[in-house]
PDB file of C-alpha atoms in Angstrom:
ATOM      1  CA  UNK I  91      58.115  44.574  33.408  1.00 57.00           C
ATOM      2  CA  UNK I  92      61.833  44.007  33.666  1.00 64.00           C
ATOM      3  CA  UNK I  93      64.286  46.550  32.278  1.00 72.00           C
ATOM      4  CA  UNK I  94      66.613  45.611  29.458  1.00 74.00           C
ATOM      5  CA  UNK I  95      69.545  46.858  31.404  1.00 84.00           C
ATOM      6  CA  UNK I  96      68.806  44.437  34.227  1.00 87.00           C
ATOM      7  CA  UNK I  97      68.338  41.640  31.725  1.00 86.00           C
ATOM      8  CA  UNK I  98      71.651  42.638  30.236  1.00 87.00           C
ATOM      9  CA  UNK I  99      73.375  42.591  33.495  1.00 92.00           C
ATOM     10  CA  UNK I 100      71.828  39.143  34.410  1.00 92.00           C
ATOM     11  CA  UNK I 101      72.957  37.768  31.025  1.00 93.00           C
ATOM     12  CA  UNK I 102      76.458  39.258  31.529  1.00 94.00           C
ATOM     13  CA  UNK I 103      76.715  37.694  34.913  1.00 96.00           C
ATOM     14  CA  UNK I 104      75.520  34.376  33.509  1.00 97.00           C
ATOM     15  CA  UNK I 105      78.375  34.674  30.738  1.00 97.00           C
ATOM     16  CA  UNK I 106      80.880  35.178  33.604  1.00 98.00           C
ATOM     17  CA  UNK I 107      79.652  32.051  35.442  1.00 98.00           C
ATOM     18  CA  UNK I 108      79.780  29.943  32.157  1.00 98.00           C
ATOM     19  CA  UNK I 109      83.320  31.008  31.590  1.00 98.00           C
ATOM     20  CA  UNK I 110      84.325  30.053  35.108  1.00 98.00           C
ATOM     21  CA  UNK I 111      82.723  26.612  34.513  1.00 98.00           C
ATOM     22  CA  UNK I 112      84.325  26.199  31.194  1.00 98.00           C
ATOM     23  CA  UNK I 113      87.699  26.972  32.820  1.00 98.00           C
ATOM     24  CA  UNK I 114      87.011  24.584  35.644  1.00 98.00           C
ATOM     25  CA  UNK I 115      85.994  21.905  33.432  1.00 98.00           C
ATOM     26  CA  UNK I 116      89.222  22.317  31.224  1.00 97.00           C
ATOM     27  CA  UNK I 117      91.439  22.177  34.339  1.00 97.00           C
ATOM     28  CA  UNK I 118      89.638  19.191  35.715  1.00 97.00           C
ATOM     29  CA  UNK I 119      89.762  17.346  32.448  1.00 96.00           C
ATOM     30  CA  UNK I 120      93.471  17.847  32.122  1.00 96.00           C
ATOM     31  CA  UNK I 121      94.133  16.490  35.586  1.00 96.00           C
ATOM     32  CA  UNK I 122      91.996  13.324  35.229  1.00 96.00           C
ATOM     33  CA  UNK I 123      93.086  10.271  33.523  1.00 93.00           C
ATOM     34  CA  UNK I 124      89.812   9.882  31.691  1.00 95.00           C
ATOM     35  CA  UNK I 125      87.042  12.071  30.401  1.00 94.00           C
ATOM     36  CA  UNK I 126      84.432   9.729  31.809  1.00 96.00           C
ATOM     37  CA  UNK I 127      85.639  10.460  35.329  1.00 96.00           C
ATOM     38  CA  UNK I 128      82.479  11.358  37.401  1.00 97.00           C
ATOM     39  CA  UNK I 129      83.928  14.624  38.347  1.00 97.00           C
ATOM     40  CA  UNK I 130      84.550  15.596  34.827  1.00 97.00           C
ATOM     41  CA  UNK I 131      81.076  14.464  34.076  1.00 97.00           C
ATOM     42  CA  UNK I 132      79.619  16.349  36.768  1.00 98.00           C
ATOM     43  CA  UNK I 133      81.406  19.460  35.807  1.00 98.00           C
ATOM     44  CA  UNK I 134      80.348  19.113  32.214  1.00 98.00           C
ATOM     45  CA  UNK I 135      76.709  18.707  33.207  1.00 98.00           C
ATOM     46  CA  UNK I 136      76.979  21.937  35.212  1.00 98.00           C
ATOM     47  CA  UNK I 137      78.426  23.763  32.405  1.00 98.00           C
ATOM     48  CA  UNK I 138      75.586  22.358  29.879  1.00 98.00           C
ATOM     49  CA  UNK I 139      72.895  23.370  32.343  1.00 98.00           C
ATOM     50  CA  UNK I 140      74.348  27.073  32.524  1.00 98.00           C
ATOM     51  CA  UNK I 141      74.655  27.095  28.730  1.00 98.00           C
ATOM     52  CA  UNK I 142      70.972  25.933  28.260  1.00 97.00           C
ATOM     53  CA  UNK I 143      69.774  28.349  30.808  1.00 96.00           C
ATOM     54  CA  UNK I 144      71.600  31.206  29.046  1.00 95.00           C
ATOM     55  CA  UNK I 145      70.177  30.189  25.659  1.00 94.00           C
ATOM     56  CA  UNK I 146      66.735  30.062  26.984  1.00 92.00           C
ATOM     57  CA  UNK I 147      66.872  33.478  28.754  1.00 90.00           C
ATOM     58  CA  UNK I 148      68.601  35.326  25.893  1.00 89.00           C
ATOM     59  CA  UNK I 149      66.109  34.068  23.395  1.00 86.00           C
ATOM     60  CA  UNK I 150      63.151  34.897  25.656  1.00 80.00           C
ATOM     61  CA  UNK I 151      64.513  38.385  26.295  1.00 73.00           C
ATOM     62  CA  UNK I 152      65.764  39.285  22.731  1.00 68.00           C
ATOM     63  CA  UNK I 153      64.850  42.767  21.844  1.00 59.00           C
ATOM     64  CA  UNK I 154      62.330  43.091  19.003  1.00 57.00           C
ATOM     65  CA  UNK I 155      63.622  44.315  15.707  1.00 53.00           C
ATOM     66  CA  UNK I 156      63.409  48.121  15.218  1.00 56.00           C
ATOM     67  CA  UNK I 157      59.921  49.059  14.618  1.00 56.00           C
ATOM     68  CA  UNK I 158      58.227  46.043  15.898  1.00 51.00           C
ATOM     69  CA  UNK I 159      57.773  47.065  19.739  1.00 50.00           C
TER      70      UNK I 159
END
């Protein structure tokens, strides 16, 4: 079984990656003439995938409510 501290570290690292992807998308979108530029779309897809993976893992590894372990 995976320890909660390891899961928390994984989720924290994922949040750092998500923040970097978000910043990158923001900068890229400001430097492109259109939000439908292929590079902007690709960066947006990467961010979406990271967010979806984070949501999937965080819901899977949620600690049970107190008294229900």
